[in-house]
Coordinates of C-alpha atoms and ligand atoms in Angstrom, one line a residue:
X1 CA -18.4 23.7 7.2
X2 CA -16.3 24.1 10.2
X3 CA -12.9 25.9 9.5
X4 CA -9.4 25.0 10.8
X5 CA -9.4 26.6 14.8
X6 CA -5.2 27.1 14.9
X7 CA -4.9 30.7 14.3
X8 CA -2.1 31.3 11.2
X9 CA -1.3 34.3 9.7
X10 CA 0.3 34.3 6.1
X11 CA 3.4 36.6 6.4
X12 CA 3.2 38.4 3.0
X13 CA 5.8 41.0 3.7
X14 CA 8.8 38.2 3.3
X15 CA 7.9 38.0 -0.4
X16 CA 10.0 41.2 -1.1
X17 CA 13.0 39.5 -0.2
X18 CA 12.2 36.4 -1.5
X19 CA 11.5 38.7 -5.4
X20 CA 15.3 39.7 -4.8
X21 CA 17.4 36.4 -5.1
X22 CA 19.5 36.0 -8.0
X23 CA 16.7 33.9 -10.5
X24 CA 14.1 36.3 -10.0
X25 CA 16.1 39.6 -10.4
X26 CA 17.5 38.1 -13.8
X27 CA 13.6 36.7 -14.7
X28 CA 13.1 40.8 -13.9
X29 CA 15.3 42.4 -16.3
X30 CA 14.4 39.6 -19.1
X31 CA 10.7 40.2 -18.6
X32 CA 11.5 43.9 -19.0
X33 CA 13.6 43.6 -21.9
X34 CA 11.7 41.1 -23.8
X35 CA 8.3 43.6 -23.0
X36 CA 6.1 40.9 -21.0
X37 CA 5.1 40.5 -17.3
X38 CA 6.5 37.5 -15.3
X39 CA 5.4 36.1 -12.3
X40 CA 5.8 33.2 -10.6
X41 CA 2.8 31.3 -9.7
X42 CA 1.2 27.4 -8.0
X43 CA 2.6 25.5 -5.7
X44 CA 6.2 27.0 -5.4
X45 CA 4.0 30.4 -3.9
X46 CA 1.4 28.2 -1.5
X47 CA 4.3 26.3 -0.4
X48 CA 6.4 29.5 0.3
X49 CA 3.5 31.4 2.3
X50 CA 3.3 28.0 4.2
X51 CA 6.8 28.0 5.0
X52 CA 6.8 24.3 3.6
X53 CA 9.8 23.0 1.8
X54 CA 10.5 24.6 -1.9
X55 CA 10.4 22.3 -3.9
X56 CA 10.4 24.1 -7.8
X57 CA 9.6 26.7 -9.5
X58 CA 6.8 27.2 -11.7
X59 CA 7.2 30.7 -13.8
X60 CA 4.4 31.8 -16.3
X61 CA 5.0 35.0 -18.7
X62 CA 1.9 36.2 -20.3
X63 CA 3.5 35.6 -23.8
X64 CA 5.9 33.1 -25.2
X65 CA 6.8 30.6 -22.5
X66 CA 9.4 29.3 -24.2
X67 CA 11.6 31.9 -25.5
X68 CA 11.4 34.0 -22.4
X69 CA 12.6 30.4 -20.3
X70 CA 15.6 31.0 -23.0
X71 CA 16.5 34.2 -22.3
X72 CA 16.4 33.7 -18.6
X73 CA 18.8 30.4 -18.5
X74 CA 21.1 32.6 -20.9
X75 CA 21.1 35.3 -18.8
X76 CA 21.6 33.6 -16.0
X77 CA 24.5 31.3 -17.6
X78 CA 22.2 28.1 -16.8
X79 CA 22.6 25.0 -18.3
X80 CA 20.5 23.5 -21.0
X81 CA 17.1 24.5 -21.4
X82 CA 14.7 21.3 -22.1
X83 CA 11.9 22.1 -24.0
X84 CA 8.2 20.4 -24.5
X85 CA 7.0 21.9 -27.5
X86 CA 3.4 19.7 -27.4
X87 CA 3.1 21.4 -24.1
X88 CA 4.5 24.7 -24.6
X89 CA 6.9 24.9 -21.5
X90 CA 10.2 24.6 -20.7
X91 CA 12.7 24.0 -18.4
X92 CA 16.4 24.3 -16.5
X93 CA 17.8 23.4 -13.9
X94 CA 19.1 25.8 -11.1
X95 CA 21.9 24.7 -8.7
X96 CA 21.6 27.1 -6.4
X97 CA 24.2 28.1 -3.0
X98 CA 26.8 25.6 -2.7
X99 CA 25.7 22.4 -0.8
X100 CA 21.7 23.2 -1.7
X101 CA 19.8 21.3 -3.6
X102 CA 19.2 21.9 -7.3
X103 CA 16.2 23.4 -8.1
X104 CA 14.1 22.9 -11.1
X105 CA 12.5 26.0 -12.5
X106 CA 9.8 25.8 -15.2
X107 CA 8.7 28.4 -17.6
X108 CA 5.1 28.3 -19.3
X109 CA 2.9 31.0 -21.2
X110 CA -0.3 32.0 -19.4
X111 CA -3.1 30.5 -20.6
X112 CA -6.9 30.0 -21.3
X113 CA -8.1 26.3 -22.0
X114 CA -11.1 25.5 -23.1
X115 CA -12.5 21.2 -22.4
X116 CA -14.2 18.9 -24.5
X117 CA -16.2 16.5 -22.5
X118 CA -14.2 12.8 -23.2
X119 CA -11.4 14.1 -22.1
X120 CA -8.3 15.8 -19.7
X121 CA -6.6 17.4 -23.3
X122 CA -7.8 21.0 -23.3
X123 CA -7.7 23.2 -26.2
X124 CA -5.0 26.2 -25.3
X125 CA -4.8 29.6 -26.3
X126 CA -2.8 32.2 -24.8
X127 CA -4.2 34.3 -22.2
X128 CA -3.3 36.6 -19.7
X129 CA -1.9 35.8 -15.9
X130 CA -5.8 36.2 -14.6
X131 CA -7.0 33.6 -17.5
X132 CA -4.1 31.5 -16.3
X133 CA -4.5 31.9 -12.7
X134 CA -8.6 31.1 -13.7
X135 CA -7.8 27.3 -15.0
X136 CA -5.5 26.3 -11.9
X137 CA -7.6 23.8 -9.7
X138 CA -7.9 25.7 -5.7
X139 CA -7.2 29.3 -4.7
X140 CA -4.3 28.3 -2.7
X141 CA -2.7 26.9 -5.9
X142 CA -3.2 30.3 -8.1
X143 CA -1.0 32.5 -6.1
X144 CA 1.3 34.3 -8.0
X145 CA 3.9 36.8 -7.5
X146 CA 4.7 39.7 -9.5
X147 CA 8.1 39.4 -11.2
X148 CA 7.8 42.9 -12.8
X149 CA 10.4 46.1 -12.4
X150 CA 7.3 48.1 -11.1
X151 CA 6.3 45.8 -8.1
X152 CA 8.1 43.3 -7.9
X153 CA 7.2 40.9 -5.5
X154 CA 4.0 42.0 -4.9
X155 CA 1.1 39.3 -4.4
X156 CA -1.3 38.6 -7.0
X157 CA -4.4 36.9 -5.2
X158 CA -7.7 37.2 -7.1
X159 CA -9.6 34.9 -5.5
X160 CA -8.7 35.4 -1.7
X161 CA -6.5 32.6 -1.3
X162 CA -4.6 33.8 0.9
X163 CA -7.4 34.0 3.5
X164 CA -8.1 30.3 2.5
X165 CA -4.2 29.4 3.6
X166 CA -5.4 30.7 7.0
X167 CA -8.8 29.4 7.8
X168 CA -7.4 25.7 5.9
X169 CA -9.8 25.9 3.3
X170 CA -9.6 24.1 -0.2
X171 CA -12.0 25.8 -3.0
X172 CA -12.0 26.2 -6.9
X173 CA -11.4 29.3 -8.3
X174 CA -14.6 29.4 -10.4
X175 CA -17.8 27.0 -10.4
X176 CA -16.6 24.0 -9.3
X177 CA -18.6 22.3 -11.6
X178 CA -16.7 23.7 -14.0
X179 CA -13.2 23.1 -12.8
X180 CA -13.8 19.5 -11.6
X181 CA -15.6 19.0 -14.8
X182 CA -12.8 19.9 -17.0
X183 CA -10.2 18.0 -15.6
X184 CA -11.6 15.3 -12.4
X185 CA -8.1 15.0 -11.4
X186 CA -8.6 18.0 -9.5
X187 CA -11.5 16.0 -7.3
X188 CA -8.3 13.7 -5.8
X189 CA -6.1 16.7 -6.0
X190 CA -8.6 18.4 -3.7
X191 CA -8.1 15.4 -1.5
X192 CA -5.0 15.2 -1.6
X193 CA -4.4 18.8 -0.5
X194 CA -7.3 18.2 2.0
X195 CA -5.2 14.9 3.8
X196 CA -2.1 16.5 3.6
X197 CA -2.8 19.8 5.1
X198 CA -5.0 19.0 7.2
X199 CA -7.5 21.2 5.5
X200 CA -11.1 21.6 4.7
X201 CA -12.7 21.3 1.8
X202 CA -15.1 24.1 1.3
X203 CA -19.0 22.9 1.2
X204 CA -19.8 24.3 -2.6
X205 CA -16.4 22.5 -3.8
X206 CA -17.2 19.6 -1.9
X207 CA -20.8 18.8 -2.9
X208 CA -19.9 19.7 -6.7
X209 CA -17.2 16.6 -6.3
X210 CA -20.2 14.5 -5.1
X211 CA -22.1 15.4 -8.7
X212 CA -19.2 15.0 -11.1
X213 CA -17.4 11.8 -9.2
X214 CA -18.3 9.7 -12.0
X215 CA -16.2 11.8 -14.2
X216 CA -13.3 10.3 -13.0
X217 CA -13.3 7.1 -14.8
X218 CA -11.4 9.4 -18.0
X219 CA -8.8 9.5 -16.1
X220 CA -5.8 7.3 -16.4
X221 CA -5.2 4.4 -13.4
X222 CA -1.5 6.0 -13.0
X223 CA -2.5 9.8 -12.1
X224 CA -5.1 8.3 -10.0
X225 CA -2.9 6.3 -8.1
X226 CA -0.1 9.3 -7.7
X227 CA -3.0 11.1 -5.7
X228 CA -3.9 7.7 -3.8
X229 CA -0.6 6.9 -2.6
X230 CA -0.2 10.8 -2.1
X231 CA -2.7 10.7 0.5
X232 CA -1.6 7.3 1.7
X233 CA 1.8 8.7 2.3
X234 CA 0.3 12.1 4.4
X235 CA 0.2 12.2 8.2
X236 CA -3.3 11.5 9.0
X237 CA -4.1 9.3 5.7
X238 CA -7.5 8.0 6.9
X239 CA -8.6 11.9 6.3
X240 CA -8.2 11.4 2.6
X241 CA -10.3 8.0 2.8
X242 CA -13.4 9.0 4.7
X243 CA -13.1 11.7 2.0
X244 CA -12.8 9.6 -0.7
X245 CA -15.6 7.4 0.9
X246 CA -17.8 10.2 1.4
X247 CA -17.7 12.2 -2.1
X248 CA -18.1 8.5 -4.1
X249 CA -14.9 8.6 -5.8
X250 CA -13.6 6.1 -3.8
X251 CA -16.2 3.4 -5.3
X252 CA -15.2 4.3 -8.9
X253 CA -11.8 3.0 -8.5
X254 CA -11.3 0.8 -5.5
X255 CA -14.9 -1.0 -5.3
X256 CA -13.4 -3.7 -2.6
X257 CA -12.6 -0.9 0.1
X258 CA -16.0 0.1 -0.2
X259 CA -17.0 -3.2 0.8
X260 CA -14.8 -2.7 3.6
X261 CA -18.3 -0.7 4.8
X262 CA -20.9 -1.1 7.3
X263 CA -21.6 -3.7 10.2
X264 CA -24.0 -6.6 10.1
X265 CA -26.0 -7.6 13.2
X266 CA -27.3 -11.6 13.6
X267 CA -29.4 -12.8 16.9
X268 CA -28.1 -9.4 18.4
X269 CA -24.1 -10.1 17.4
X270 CA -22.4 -7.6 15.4
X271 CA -18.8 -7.0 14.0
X272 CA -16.5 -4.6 13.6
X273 CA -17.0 -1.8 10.5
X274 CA -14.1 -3.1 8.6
X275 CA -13.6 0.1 6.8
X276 CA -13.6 2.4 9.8
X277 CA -11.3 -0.4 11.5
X278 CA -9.2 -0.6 8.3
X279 CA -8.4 3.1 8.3
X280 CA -7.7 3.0 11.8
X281 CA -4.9 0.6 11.6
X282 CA -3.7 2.4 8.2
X283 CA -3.3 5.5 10.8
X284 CA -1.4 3.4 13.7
X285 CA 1.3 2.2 11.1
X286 CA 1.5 5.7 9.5
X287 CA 2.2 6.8 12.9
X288 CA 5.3 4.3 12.8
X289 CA 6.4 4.2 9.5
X290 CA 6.6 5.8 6.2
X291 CA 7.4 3.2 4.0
X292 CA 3.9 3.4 1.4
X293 CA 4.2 -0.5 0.6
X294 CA 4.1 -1.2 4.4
X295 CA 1.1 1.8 4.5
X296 CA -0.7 -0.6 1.6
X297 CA -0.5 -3.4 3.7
X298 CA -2.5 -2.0 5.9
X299 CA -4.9 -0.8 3.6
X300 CA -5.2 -4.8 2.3
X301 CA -4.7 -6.7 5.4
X302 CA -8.5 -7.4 6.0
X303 CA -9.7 -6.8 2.2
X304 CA -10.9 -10.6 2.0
X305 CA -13.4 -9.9 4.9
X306 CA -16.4 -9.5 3.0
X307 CA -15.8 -12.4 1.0
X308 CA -15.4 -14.8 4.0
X309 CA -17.3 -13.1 6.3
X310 CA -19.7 -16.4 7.7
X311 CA -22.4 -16.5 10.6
X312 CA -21.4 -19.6 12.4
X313 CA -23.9 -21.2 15.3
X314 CA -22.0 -20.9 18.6
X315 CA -19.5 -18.7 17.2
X316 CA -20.6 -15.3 16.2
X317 CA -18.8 -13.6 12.5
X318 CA -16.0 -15.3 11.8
X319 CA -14.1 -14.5 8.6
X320 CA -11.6 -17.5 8.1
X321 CA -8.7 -17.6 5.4
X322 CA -9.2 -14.2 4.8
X323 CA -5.9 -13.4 5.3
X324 CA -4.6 -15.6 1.9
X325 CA -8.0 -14.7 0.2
X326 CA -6.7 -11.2 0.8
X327 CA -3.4 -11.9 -0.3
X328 CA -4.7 -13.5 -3.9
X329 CA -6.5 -10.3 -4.4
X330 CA -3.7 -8.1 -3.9
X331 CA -2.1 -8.4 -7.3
X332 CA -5.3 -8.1 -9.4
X333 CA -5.8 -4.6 -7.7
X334 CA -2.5 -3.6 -8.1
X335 CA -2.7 -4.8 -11.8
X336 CA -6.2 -2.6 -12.4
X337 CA -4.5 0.3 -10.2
X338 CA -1.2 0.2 -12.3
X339 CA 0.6 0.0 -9.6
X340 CA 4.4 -2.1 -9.0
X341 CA 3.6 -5.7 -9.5
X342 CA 7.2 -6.7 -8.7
X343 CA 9.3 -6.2 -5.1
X344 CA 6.6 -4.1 -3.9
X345 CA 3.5 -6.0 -4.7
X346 CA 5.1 -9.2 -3.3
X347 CA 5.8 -7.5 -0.2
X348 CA 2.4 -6.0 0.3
X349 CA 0.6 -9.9 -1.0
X350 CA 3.5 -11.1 2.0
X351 CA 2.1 -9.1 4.8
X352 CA -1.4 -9.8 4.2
X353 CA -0.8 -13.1 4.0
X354 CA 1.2 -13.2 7.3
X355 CA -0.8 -10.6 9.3
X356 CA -2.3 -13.0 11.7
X357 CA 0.5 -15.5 12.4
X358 CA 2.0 -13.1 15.1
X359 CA -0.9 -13.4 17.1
X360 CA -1.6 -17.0 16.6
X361 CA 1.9 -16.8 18.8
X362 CA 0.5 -15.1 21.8
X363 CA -0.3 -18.0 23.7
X364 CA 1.7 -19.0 27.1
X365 CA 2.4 -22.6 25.6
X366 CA 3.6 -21.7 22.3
X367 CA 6.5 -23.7 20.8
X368 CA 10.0 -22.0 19.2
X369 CA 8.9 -24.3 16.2
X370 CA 6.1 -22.3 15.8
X371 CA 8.1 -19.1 16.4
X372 CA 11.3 -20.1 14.0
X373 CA 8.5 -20.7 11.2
X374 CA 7.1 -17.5 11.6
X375 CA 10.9 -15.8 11.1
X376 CA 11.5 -18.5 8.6
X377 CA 8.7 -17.1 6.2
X378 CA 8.5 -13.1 7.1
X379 CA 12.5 -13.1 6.3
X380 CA 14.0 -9.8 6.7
X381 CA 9.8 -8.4 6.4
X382 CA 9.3 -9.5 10.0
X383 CA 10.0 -6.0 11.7
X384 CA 7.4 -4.6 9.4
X385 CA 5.0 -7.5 9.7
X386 CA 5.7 -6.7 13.8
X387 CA 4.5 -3.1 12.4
X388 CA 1.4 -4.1 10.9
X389 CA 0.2 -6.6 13.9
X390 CA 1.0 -4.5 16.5
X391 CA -1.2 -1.3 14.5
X392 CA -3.9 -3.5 14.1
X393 CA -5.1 -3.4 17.7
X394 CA -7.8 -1.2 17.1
X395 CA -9.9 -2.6 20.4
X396 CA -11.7 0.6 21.9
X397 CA -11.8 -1.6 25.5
X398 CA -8.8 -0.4 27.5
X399 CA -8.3 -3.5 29.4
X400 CA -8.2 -5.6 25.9
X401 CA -6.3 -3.2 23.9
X402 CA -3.6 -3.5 27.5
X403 CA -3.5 -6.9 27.1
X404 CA -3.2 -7.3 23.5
X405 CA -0.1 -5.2 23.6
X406 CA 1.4 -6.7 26.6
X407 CA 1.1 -10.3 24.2
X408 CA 2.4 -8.5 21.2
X409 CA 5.4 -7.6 23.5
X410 CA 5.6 -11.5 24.4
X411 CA 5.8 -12.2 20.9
X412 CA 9.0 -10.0 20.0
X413 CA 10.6 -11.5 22.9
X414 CA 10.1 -14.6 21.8
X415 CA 11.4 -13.8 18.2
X416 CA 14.1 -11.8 19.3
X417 CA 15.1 -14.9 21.5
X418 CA 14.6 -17.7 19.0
X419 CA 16.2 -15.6 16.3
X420 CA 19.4 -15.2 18.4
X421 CA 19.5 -19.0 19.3
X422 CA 18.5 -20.3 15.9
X423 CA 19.4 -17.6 13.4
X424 CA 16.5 -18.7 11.2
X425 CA 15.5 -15.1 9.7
X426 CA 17.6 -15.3 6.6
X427 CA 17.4 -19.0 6.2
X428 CA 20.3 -20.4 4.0
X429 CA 20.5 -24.2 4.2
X430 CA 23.5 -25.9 5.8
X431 CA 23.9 -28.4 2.8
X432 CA 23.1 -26.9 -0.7
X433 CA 22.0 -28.9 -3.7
X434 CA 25.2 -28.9 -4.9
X435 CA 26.5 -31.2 -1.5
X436 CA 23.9 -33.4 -2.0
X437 CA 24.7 -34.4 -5.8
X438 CA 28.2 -34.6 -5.0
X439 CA 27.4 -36.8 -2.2
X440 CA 25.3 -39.1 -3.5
X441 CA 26.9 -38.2 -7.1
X442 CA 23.9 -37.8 -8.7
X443 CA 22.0 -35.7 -11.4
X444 CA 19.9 -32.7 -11.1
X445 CA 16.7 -34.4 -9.6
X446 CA 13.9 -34.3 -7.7
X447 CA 15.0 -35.9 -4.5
X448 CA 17.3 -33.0 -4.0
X449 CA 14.5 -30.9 -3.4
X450 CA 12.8 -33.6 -1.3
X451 CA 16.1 -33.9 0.9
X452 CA 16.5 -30.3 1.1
X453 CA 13.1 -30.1 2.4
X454 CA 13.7 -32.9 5.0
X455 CA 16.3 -31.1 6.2
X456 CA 15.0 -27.6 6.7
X457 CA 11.5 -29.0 8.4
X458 CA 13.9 -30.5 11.3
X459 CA 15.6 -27.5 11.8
X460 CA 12.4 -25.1 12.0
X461 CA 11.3 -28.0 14.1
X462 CA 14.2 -27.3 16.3
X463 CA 15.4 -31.4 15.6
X464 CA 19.0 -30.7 14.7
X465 CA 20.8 -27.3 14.8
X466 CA 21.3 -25.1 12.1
X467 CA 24.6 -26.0 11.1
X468 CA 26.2 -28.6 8.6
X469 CA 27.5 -30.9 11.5
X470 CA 23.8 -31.6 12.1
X471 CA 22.4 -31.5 8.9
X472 CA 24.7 -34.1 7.1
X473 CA 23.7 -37.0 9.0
X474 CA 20.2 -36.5 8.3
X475 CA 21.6 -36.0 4.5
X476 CA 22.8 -39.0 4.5
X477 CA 19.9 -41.2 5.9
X478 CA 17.0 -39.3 3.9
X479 CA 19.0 -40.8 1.2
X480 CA 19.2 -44.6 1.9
X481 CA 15.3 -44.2 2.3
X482 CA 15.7 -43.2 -1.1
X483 CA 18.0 -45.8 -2.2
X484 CA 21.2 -43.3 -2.6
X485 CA 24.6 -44.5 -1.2
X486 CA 27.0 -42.0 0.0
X487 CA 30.4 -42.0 -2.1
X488 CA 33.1 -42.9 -0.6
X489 CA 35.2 -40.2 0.9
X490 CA 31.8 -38.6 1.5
X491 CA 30.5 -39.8 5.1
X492 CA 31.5 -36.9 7.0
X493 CA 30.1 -33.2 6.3
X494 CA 33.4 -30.7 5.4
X495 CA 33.5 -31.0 2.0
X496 CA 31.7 -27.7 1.5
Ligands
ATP501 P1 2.9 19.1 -5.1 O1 4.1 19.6 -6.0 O2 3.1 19.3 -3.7 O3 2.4 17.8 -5.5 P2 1.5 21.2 -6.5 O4 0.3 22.0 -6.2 O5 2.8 22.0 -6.7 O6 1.7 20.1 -5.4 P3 2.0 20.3 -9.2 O7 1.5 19.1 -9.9 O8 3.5 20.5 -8.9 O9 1.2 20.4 -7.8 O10 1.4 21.6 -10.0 C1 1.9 22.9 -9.8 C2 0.7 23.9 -10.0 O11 0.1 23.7 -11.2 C3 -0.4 23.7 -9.0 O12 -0.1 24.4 -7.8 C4 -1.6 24.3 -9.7 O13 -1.6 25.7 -9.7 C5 -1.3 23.8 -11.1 N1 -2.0 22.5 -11.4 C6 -1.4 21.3 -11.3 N2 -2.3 20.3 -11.7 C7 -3.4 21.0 -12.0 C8 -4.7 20.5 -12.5 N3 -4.9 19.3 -12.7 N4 -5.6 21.5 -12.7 C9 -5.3 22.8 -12.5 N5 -4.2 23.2 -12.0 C10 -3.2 22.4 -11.8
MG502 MG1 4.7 21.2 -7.3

């Protein structure tokens, strides 16, 4: 497998200084006192040598976790030490330099584990740093540093991770059979790592995902869907899909992407690989936005296509309604995924509903009706709907792909103009139910609604103006048509 071409060199001499701030002196002279070595060790190291952002602190002792996390807050005057018993770690929270962050450190016993086949829930034991360093999931996550009097802040790499940091490599420490098999998590963690780096995943590690990725379905929908929307949230997410795609996880929980696959040919037509295409878009919005329901959008926007693709006589593939098909099969996969079915699952089920109305407004002749509707139903979503449209010209022909962008440019025009004239984009009606049953002094009812509907149809229509003065008049004739009489008093609008 091809390895990462940007030359980077881990700097390993900074880890001295790092081994002399405050927390890791005092972890020193408790580790020395209490007779056990210290190190810290994960994520908190790979990110350090990567110069990401620290995030926390994982600490393991090779003996008991939870005392020596103790002794250290106490030492240190830290606050409150929580403590998971079940899972035999414990934790406090560090504020740090004025005007810093907090920082949360956690304290575990090294460990061996050893896996029954149903499930994630190892048996534990404790072990020494190399048996703990042996059950973390990729050589760039079991990188410790030595908290010890004797060499402190020295590295402690037994599998060569560092080297893996600089060629952009993701491998298991031992078999990856073994490790995947244990716990599949890893095989989206692996991913994950893989997207948001930008790294490889190593041949051995990435063929022994292919063998176990049935294995996945023990674990939970939630810890799948923290990697997903991991990798949805990285730089470059269509890395993680192809991935996903290509190792034959992706299948085991999101069949309907899958589907998404391949390109059918008729009497020498084609169409578009929706998956490839899908991806694609997924990539132009990341490249806007960060916002992972507005990145999920993407990912649904065509997920309907299989199910409506039709070969039509004269016209070629069409795939029509696909765009509310795909928005009624938004909330059953978030249901199954476990993801938000409230505020974020309706804006998701929105967009995909509304992804092709932009378009529909390209044309030279098209009315401000047509254009205050749109505003009308995307609300305050329309920027990100604007997002979404304009990311899905995927076109590979220059010329199209020109033109396509010059229309999507019409289109904001024309919203931005309409939206200043009209003001439809937070629609609140000019005359409320309330003014109606005073007027007519009825009941709760449901010509309200009717009336109410009468009213904001003309406006979108661009009939009357959006304003009361307008409106009030039409109020009052929609009723007679329903045999309502104003009351007296009530002819003129004002009494809002
Ligand atoms: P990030 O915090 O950026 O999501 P991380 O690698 O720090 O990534 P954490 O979940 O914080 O991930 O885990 C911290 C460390 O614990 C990892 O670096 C790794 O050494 C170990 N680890 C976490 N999950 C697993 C797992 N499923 N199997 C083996 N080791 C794991
Ligand atoms: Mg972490």
């Amino acid at each position: 497998m091809a390895e990462r071409t940007t030359a980077f060199t881990v700097d390993t001499t900074r880890l001295q200084g790092v081994a002399e701030q405050p927390l890791f002196l005092a972890a020193s002279r408790v580790a020395e006192r209490m007779g056990v070595r210290a190190f810290a060790i994960g994520g908190y190291v790979r990110d350090l040598l990567l110069g990401r952002p620290c995030k926390d602190i994982d600490i393991v002792c090779e003996g008991d976790g939870i005392a020596y996390a103790e002794a250290v807050a106490k030492e240190l005057n830290a606050g409150r030490v929580h403590v998971f018993k079940n899972f035999g770690t414990a934790m406090f929270t560090l504020r740090q330099a004025q005007g810093s962050d907090e920082l949360q450190v956690e304290f575990v016993g090294a460990r061996k584990e050893s896996y029954q086949r149903n499930s994630r829930k190892p048996e534990v034991a404790p072990g020494t740093l190399r048996d703990d360093q042996e059950r973390r999931d990729f050589t760039i996550n079991a990188l410790a540093i030595s908290l010890n009097e004797a060499d402190r802040g020295a590295l402690v790499d037994p599998f060569n991770g560092v080297h893996d940091l600089e060629r952009g490599i993701i491998r298991t420490p031992l078999d990856p059979d073994i490790t995947f098999s244990d716990d599949p998590l890893r095989m989206m963690r692996a991913i994950r790592f893989a997207t948001q780096l930008g790294y490889f995943i190593d041949a051995p590690t990435f063929e022994a995902i292919q063998r176990n990725a049935e294995r996945l379905d023990i674990i939970s929908a939630e810890r799948i869907h923290t990697e997903l929307n991991k990798i949805i949230g990285a730089p470059v997410p269509s890395i993680g899909f192809k991935l996903l795609l290509n190792c034959g996880l992706l299948v085991r929980f999101f069949p309907e992407m899958v589907e998404l696959l391949g390109a059918e040919e008729k009497f020498g037509i084609g169409h578009k690989d929706n998956f490839y295409h899908t991806i694609q878009v997924l990539d132009n919005v990341a490249m806007q936005s960060d916002d992972l329901w507005l990145r999920w959008a993407a990912v649904l926007h065509d997920i309907a296509k299989p199910r409506t693709k039709r070969f039509e006589q004269g016209r070629g593939w069409t795939f029509h309604g696909h765009e509310d098909k795909g928005a009624r099969m938004v909330p059953g996969i978030f249901r199954r995924m476990k993801l938000p079915l409230d505020e974020q699952m309706r804006f998701v089920k929105k967009l995909v509903a509304l992804h092709l109305r932009p378009i529909a407004l390209t044309k030279e002749e098209v009315t401000d009706s047509a254009v205050r509707r749109l505003l009308f139903d995307a609300g305050d979503d329309i920027d990100a709907l604007m997002i979404l449209c304009k990311a899905d010209i995927t076109s590979k022909n220059e010329a199209r792909k020109k033109r396509y962008l010059a229309n999507y440019e019409l289109v904001l025009e024309k919203l931005k103009e309409v939206e200043e004239k009209d003001r439809v984009r937070n629609f609140q009606p000019p005359i409320t139910g309330e003014d109606i049953m005073a007027a007519f002094n009825i009941p709760p009812c449901k010509a309200i609604g009717d009336i109410k509907t009468v009213i904001k149809d003309a406006i979108l229509d661009g009939r009357i103006h959006n304003d009361r003065t307008a409106a009030w008049p039409l109020m009052v004739e929609e009723g007679k048509k329903l045999g309502l009489q104003v009351v007296a008093g009530m002819e003129e609008p004002g009494h809002g």
